[in-house]
CSV table of C-alpha atoms in Angstrom, one decimal:
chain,number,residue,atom,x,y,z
A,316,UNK,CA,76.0,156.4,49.3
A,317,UNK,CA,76.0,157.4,45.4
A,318,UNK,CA,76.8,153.9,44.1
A,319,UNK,CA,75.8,153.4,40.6
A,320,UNK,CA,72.3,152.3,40.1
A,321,UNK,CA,72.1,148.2,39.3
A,322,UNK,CA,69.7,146.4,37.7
A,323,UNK,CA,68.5,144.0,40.0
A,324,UNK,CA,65.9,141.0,39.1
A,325,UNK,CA,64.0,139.5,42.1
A,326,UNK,CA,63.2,135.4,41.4
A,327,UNK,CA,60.2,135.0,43.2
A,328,UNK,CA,59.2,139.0,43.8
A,329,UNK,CA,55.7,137.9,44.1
A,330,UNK,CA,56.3,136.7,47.8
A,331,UNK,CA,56.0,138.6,50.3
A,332,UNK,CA,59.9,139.0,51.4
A,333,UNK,CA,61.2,139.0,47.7
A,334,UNK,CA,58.3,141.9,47.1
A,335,UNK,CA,59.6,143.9,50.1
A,336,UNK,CA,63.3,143.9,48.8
A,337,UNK,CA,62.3,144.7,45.4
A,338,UNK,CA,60.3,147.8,47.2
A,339,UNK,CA,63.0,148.9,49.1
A,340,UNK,CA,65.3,148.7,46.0
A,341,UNK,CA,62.9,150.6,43.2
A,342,UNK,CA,62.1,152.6,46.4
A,343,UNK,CA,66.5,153.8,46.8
A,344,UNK,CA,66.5,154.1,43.0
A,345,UNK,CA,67.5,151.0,41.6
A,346,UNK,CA,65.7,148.9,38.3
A,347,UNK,CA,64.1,146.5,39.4
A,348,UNK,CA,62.6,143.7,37.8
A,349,UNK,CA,60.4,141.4,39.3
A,350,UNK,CA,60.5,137.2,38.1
A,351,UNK,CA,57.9,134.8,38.6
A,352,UNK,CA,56.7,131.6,36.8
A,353,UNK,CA,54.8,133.1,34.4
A,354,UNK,CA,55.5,136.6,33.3
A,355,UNK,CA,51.7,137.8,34.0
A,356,UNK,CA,51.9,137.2,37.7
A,357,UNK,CA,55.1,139.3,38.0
A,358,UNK,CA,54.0,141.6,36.1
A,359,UNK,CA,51.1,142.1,38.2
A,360,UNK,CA,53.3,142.3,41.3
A,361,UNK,CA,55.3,145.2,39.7
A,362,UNK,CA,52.2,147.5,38.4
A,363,UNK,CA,51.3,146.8,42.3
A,364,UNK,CA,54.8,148.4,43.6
A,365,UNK,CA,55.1,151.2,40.5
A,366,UNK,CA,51.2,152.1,41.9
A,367,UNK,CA,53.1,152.4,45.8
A,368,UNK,CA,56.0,154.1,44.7
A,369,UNK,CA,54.8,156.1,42.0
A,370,UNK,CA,56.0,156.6,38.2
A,371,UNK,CA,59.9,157.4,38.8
A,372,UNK,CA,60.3,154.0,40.4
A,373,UNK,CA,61.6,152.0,37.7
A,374,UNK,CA,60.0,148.5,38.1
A,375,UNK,CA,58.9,145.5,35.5
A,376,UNK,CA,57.8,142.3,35.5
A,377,UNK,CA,58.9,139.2,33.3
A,378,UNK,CA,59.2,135.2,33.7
A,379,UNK,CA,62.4,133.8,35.7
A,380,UNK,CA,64.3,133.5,33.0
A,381,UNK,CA,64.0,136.5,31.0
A,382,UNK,CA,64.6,138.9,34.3
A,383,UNK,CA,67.5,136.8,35.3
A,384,UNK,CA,69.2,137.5,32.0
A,385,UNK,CA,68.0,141.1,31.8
A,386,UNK,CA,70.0,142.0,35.4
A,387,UNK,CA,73.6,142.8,36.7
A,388,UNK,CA,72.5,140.8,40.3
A,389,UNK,CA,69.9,138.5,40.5
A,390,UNK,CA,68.2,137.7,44.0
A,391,UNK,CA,66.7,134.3,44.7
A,392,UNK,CA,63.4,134.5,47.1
A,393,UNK,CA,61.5,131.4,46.7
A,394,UNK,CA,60.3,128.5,49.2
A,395,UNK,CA,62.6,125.8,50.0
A,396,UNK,CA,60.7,123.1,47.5
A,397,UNK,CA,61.2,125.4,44.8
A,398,UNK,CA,65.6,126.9,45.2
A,399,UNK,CA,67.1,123.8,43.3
A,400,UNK,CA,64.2,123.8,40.1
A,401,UNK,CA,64.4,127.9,39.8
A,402,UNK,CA,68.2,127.8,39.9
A,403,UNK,CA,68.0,125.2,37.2
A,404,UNK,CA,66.1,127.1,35.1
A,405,UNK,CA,68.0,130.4,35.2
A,406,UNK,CA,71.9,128.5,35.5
A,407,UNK,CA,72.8,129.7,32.4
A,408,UNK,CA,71.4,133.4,32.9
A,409,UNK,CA,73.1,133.4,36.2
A,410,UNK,CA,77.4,132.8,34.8
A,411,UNK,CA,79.2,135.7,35.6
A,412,UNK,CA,77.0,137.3,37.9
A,413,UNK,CA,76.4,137.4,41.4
A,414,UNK,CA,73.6,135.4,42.9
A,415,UNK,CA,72.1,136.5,46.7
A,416,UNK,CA,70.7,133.5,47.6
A,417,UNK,CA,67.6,134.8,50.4
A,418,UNK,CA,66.3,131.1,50.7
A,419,UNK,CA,65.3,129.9,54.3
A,420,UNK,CA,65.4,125.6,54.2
A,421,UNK,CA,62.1,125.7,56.1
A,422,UNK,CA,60.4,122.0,56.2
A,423,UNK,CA,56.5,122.9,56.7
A,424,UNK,CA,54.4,122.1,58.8
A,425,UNK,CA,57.4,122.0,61.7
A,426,UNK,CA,58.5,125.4,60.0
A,427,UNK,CA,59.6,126.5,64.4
A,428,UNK,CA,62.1,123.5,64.0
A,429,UNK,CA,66.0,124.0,62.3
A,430,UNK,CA,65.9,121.2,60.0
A,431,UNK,CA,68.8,122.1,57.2
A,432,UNK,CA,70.0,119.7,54.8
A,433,UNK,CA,72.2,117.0,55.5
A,434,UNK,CA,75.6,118.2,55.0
A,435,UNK,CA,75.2,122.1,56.1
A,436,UNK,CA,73.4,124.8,54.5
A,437,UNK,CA,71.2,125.2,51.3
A,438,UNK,CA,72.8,127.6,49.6
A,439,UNK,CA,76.1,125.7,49.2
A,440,UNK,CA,74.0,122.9,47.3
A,441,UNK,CA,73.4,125.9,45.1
A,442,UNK,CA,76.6,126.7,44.9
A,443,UNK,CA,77.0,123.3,43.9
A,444,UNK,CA,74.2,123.3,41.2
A,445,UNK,CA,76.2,126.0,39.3
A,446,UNK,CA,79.6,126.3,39.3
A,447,UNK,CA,82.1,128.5,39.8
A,448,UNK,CA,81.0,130.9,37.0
A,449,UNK,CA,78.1,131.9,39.9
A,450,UNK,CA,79.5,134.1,42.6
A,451,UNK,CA,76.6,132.4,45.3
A,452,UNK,CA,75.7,135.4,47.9
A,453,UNK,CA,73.7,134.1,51.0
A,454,UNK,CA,71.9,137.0,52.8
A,455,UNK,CA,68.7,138.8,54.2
A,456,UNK,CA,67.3,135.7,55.4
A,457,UNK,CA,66.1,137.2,58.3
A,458,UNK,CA,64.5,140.3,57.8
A,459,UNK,CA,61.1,140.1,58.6
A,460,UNK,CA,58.7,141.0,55.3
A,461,UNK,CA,56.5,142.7,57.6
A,462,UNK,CA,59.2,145.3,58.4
A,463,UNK,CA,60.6,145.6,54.9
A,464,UNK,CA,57.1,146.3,53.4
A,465,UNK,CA,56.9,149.3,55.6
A,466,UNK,CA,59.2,151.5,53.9
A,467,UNK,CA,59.5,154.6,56.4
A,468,UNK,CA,59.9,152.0,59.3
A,469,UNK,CA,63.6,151.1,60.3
A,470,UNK,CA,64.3,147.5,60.4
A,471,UNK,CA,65.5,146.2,63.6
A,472,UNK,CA,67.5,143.5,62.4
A,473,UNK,CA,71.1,143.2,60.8
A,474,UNK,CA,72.2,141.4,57.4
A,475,UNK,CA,73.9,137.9,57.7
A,476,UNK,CA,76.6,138.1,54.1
A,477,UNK,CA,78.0,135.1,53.6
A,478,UNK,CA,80.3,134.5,50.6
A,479,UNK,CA,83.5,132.4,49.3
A,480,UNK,CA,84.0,135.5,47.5
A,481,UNK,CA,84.8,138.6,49.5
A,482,UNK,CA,84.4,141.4,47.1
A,483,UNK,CA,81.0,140.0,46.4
A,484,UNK,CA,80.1,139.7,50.4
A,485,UNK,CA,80.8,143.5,50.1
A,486,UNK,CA,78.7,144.7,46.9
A,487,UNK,CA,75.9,142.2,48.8
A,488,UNK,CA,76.4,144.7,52.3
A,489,UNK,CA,76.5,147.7,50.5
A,490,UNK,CA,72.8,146.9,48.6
A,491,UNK,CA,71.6,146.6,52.2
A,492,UNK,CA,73.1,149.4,53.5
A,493,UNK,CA,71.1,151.1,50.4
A,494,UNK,CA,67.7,150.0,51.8
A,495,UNK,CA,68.4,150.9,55.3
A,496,UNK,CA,69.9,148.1,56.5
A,497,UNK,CA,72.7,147.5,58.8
A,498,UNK,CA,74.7,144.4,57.3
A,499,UNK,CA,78.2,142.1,58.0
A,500,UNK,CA,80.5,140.3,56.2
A,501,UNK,CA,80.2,137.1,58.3
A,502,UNK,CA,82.6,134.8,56.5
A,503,UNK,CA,82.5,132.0,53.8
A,504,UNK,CA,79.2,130.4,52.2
A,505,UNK,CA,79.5,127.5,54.8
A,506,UNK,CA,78.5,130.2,57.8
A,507,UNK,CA,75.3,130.8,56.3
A,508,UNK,CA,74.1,127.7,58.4
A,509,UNK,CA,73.0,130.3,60.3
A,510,UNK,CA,71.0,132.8,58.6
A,511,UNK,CA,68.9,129.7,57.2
A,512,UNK,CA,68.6,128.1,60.9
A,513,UNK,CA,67.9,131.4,62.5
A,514,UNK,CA,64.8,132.2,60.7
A,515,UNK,CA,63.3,129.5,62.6
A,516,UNK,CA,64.2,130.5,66.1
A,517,UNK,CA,63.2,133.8,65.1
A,518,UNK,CA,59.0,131.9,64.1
A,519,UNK,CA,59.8,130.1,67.6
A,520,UNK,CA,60.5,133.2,69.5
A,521,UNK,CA,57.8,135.3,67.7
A,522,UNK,CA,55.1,132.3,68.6
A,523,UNK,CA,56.3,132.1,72.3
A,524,UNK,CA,56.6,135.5,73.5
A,525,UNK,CA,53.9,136.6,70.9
A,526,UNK,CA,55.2,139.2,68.5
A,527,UNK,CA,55.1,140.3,64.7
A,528,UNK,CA,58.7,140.2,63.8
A,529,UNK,CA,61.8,138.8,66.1
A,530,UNK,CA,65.3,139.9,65.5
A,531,UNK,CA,68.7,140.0,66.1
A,532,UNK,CA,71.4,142.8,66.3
A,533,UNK,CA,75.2,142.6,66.0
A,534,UNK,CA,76.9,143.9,69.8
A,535,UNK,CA,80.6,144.7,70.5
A,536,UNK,CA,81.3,145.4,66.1
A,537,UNK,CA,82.5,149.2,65.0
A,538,UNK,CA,79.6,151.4,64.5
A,539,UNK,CA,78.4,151.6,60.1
A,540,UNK,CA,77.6,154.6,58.6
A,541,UNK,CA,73.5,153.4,57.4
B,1191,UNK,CA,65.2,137.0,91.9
B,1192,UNK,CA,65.6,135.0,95.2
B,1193,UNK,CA,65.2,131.9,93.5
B,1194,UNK,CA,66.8,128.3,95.9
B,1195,UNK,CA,70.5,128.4,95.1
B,1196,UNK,CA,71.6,125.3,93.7
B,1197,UNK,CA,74.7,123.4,93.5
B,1198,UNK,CA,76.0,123.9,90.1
B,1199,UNK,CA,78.9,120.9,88.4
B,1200,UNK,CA,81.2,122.6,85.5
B,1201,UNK,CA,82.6,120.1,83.8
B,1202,UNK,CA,85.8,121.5,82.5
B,1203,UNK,CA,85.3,124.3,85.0
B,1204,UNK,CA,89.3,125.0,84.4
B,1205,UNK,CA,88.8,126.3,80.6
B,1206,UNK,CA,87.8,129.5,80.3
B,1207,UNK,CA,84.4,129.6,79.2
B,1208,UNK,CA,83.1,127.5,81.8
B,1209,UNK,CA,85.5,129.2,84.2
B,1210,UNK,CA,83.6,132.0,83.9
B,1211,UNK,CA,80.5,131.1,84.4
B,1212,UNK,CA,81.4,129.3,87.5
B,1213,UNK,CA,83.0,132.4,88.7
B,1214,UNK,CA,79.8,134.1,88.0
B,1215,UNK,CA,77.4,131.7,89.6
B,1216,UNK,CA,79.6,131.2,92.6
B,1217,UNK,CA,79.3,135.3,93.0
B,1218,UNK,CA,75.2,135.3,92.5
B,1219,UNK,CA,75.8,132.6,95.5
B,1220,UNK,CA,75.3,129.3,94.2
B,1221,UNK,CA,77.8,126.5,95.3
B,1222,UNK,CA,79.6,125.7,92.2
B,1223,UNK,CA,82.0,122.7,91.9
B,1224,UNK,CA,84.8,122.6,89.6
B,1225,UNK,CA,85.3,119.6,87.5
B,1226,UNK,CA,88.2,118.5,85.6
B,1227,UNK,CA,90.1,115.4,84.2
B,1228,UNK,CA,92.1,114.8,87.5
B,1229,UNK,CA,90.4,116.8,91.4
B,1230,UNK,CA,94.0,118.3,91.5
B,1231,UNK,CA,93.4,120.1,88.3
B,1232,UNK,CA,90.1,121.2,89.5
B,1233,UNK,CA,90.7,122.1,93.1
B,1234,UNK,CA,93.6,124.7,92.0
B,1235,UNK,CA,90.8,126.1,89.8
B,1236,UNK,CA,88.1,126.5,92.1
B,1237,UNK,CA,91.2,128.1,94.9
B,1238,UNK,CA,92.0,131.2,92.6
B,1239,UNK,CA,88.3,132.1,92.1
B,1240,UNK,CA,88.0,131.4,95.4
B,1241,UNK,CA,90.7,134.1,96.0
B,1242,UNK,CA,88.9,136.7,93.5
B,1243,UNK,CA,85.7,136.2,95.2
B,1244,UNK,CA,86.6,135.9,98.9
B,1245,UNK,CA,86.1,133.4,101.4
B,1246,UNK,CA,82.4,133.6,101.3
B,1247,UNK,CA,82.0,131.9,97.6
B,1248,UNK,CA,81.0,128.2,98.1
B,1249,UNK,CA,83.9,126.7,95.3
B,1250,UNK,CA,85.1,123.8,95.3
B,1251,UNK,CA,86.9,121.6,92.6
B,1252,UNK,CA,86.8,118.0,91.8
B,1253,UNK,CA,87.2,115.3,89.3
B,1254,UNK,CA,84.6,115.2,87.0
B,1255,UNK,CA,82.3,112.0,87.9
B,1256,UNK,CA,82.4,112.7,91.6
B,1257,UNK,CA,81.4,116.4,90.6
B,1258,UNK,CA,78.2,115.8,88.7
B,1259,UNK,CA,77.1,113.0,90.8
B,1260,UNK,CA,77.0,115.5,93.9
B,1261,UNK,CA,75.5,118.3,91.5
B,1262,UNK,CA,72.0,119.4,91.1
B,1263,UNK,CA,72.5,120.6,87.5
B,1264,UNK,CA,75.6,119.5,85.5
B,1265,UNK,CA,77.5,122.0,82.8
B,1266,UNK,CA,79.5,120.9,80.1
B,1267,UNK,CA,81.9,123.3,79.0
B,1268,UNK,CA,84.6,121.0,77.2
B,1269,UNK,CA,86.3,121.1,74.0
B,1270,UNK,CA,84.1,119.6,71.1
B,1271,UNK,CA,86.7,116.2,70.6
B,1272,UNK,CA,86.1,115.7,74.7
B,1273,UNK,CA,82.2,116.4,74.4
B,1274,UNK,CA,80.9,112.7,74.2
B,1275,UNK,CA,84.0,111.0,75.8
B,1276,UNK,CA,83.3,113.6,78.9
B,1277,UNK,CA,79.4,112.6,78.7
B,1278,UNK,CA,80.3,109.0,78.7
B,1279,UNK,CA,82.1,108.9,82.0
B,1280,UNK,CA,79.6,110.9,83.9
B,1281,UNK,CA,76.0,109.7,82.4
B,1282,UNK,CA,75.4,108.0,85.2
B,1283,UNK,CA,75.5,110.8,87.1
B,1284,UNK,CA,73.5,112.5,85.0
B,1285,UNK,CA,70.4,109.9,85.2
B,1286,UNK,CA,67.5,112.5,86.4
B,1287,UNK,CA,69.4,115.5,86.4
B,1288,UNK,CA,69.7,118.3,83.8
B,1289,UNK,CA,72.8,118.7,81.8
B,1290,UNK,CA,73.4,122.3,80.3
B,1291,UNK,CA,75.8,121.9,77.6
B,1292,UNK,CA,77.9,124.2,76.4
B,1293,UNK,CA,79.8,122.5,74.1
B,1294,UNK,CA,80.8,124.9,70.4
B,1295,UNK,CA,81.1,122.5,68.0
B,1296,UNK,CA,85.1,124.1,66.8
B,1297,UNK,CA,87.0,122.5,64.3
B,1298,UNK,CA,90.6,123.7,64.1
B,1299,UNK,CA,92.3,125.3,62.0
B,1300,UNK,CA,89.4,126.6,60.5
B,1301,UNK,CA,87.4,128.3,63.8
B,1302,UNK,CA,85.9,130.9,61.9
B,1303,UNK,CA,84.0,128.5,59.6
B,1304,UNK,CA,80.7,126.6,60.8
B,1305,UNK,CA,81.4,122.9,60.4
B,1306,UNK,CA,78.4,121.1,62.7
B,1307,UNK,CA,78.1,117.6,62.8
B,1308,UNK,CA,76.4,115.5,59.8
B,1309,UNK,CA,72.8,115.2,61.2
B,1310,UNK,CA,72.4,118.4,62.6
B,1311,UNK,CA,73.4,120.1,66.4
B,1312,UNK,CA,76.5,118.2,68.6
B,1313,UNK,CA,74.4,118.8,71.8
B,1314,UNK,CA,71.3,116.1,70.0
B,1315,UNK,CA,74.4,113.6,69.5
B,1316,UNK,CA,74.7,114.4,73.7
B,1317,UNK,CA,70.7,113.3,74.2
B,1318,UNK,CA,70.7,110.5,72.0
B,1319,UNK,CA,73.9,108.7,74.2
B,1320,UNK,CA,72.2,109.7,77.4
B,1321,UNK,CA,68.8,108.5,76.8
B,1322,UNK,CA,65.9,110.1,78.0
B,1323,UNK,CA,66.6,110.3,81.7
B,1324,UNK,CA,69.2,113.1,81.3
B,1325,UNK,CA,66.8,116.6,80.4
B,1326,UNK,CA,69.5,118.1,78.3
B,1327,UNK,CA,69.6,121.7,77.6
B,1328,UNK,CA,72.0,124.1,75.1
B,1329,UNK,CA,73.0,127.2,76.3
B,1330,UNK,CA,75.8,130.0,76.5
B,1331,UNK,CA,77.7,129.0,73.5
B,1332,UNK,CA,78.2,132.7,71.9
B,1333,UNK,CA,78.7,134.4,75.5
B,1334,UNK,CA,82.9,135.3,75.4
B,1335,UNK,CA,84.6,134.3,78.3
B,1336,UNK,CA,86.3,137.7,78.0
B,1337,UNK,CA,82.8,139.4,79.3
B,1338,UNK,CA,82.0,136.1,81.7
B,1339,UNK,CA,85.4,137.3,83.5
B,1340,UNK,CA,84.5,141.2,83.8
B,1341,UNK,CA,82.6,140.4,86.6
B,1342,UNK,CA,81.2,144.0,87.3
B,1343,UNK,CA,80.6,144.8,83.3
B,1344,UNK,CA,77.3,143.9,81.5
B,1345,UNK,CA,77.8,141.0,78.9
B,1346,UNK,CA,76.5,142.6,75.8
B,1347,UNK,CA,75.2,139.0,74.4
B,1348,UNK,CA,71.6,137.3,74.6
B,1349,UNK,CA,71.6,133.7,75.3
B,1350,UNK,CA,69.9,131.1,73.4
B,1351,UNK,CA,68.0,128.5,75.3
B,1352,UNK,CA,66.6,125.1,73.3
B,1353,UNK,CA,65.7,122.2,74.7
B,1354,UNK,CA,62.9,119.8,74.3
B,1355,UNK,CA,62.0,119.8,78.0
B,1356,UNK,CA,60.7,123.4,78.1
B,1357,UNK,CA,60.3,123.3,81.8
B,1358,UNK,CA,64.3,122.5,82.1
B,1359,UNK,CA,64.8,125.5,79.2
B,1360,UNK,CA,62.8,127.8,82.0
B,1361,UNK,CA,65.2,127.0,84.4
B,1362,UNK,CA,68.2,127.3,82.4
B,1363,UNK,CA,66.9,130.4,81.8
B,1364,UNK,CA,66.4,131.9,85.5
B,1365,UNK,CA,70.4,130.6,85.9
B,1366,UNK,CA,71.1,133.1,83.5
B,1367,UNK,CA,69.5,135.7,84.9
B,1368,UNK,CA,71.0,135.6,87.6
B,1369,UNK,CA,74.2,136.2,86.5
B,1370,UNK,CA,73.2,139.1,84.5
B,1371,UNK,CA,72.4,137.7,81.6
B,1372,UNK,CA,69.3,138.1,79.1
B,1373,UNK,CA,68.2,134.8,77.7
B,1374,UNK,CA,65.6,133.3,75.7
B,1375,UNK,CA,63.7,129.7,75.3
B,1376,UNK,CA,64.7,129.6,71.7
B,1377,UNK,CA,63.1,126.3,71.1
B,1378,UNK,CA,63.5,122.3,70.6
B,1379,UNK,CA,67.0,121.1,70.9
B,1380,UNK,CA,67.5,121.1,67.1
B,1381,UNK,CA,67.2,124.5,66.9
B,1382,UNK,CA,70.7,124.2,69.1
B,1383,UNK,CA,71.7,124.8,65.3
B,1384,UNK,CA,71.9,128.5,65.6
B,1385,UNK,CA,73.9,128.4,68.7
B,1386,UNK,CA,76.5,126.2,67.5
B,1387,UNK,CA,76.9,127.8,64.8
B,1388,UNK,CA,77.0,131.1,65.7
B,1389,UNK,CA,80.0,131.0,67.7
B,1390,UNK,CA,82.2,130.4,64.2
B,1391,UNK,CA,80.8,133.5,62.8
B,1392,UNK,CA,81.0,135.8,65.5
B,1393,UNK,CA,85.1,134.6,65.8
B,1394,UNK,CA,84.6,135.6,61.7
B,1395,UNK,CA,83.4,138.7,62.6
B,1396,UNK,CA,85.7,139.3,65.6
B,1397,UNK,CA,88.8,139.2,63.1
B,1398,UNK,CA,87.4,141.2,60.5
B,1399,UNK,CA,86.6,143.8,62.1
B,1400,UNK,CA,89.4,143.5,64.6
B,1401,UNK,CA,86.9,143.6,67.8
B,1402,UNK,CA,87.8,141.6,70.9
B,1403,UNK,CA,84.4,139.5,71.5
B,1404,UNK,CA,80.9,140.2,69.0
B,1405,UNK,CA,77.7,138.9,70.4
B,1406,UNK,CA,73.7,139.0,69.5
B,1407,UNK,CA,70.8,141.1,71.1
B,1408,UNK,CA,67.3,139.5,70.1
B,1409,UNK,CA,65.3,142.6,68.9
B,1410,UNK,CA,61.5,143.0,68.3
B,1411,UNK,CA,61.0,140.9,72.0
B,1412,UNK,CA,59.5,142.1,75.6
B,1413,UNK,CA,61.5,143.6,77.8
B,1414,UNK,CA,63.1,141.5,80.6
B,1415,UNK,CA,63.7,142.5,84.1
B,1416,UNK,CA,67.2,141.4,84.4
């Protein structure tokens, strides 16, 4: 793939599965910049990556804000308590852009149990929250940080993209398929009921059978180029 | 496996999901009895798989009440607007019995996008009107019928197992096996979630990509013997 490079700001790139997509991203040549609260913390974060990576990779650090407004696509990974508060602080940042939504609605401490919102999935209420000046993405909810974090290591688990808009479910599978991953267009915003739900079958499967990082394939779909 | 063979109800045994897994069971040796609205309905049923599997299959057909009452362990393979109507008639049936259901919680037109129940999974809507003398269990949901039917081809779809009585998830799970199938105790009941919904996407994906029947493989797990 020789897509043009992106700028791509990661909203929570301190934690542990917005950190390994920001990797995987600096790491296939893209800009990253990482967003936290305050603009220290991320910056932190980012001098830790540049440090993995070395000096080519092109990573930075700023407050929410400031990296939202700075990127073409703009990736939310925060927890569940904290989606609605960060996507009001960056709406305005966010109009015209894509948004890939990689929030799991986990209710602690029953974090094993599905408990969505009433009314479907989170991401829709983010939808919601912004408009239709936001083209919402929902992806990557399940890919394990302890896979993404090891960057020679293929990840045995496929991409979830759900999207009202097509042509952004597609730019969404093809920054997967940048970082190695094998990704599907798997219909409107509403289906992403399932990416969010899954992530906690996937802790309820890795607690019973005792192992790191559960996942699922897609059977009986054409063979992708990765 | 050479685990008792049991007598196995399909309620709705006529359609073709639960069709084929009756067809299945019947040929691992269990007695299976068809149910349907009206024993007429059912018994035709049950005679052409009968006619597929030869005269040793134990198949019979029946109306539905009269088939789960002389059951062991009731299926519910109905459409989702006869789910609780079909529960209804039969719970007393059903009083100390498990009840696998099998239900996909489709809304047409609009197959291909999730729409579950306010609250949550349809098969917790099941519990709650059968009380707590009925150990309910979701199963096979995202297992085409096109595969069930192959009988000589490997189904190249995990099954997800929840239920809040893990004991009655283990033994959902050895019915599986031994009709080929790989399956996992995916959780509590609620995390039925997943299962529901995953049907509507994999029918997304199915169009999309113009494949006949998609499915899921749990990676990252132990091995089974199948």
């Amino acid at each position: 793939m020789s897509e043009p490079k992106k700028t791509i700001a990661v909203l929570g790139g301190t934690g542990k599965e917005g950190g390994g997509l920001a990797l995987r991203w600096a790491d296939a040549g893209h800009r990253v910049i990482i967003g936290s609260r305050t603009a220290e913390r991320a910056e932190e974060a980012a001098s830790g990556m540049r440090a993995t990576l070395g000096p080519a990779a092109m990573l930075e650090g700023a407050a929410n804000p400031q990296a939202a407004r700075a990127a073409d696509i703009v990736v939310l990974s925060v927890p569940f308590a904290a989606q609605q508060p960060t996507v009001t602080e960056v709406a305005d940042a966010l109009q015209g852009k894509i948004l890939i939504d990689v929030t799991v609605p986990l209710v602690p401490p029953r974090v094993g149990h599905v408990q969505l919102p009433q009314g479907g999935s989170a991401v829709e209420g983010v939808q919601r929250l912004l408009g239709n000046g936001v083209r919402v993405v929902s992806a990557f909810q399940n890919i394990s940080a302890h896979h993404l974090t090891r960057l020679g290591e293929a990840v045995e688990c496929d991409v979830l993209v759900c999207a009202d808009d097509a042509a952004a479910a597609d730019e969404v599978v093809a920054l997967a398929e940048a970082i190695g991953l094998t990704a599907w267009n798997a219909g409107p915003l509403c289906n992403s009921v399932v990416a969010e739900a899954l992530t906690s079958v996937l802790i309820s499967l890795n607690r019973r059978y005792k192992v790191p990082g559960s996942g699922i394939r897609l059977t009986g779909l054409p063979q992708r180029a990765a």
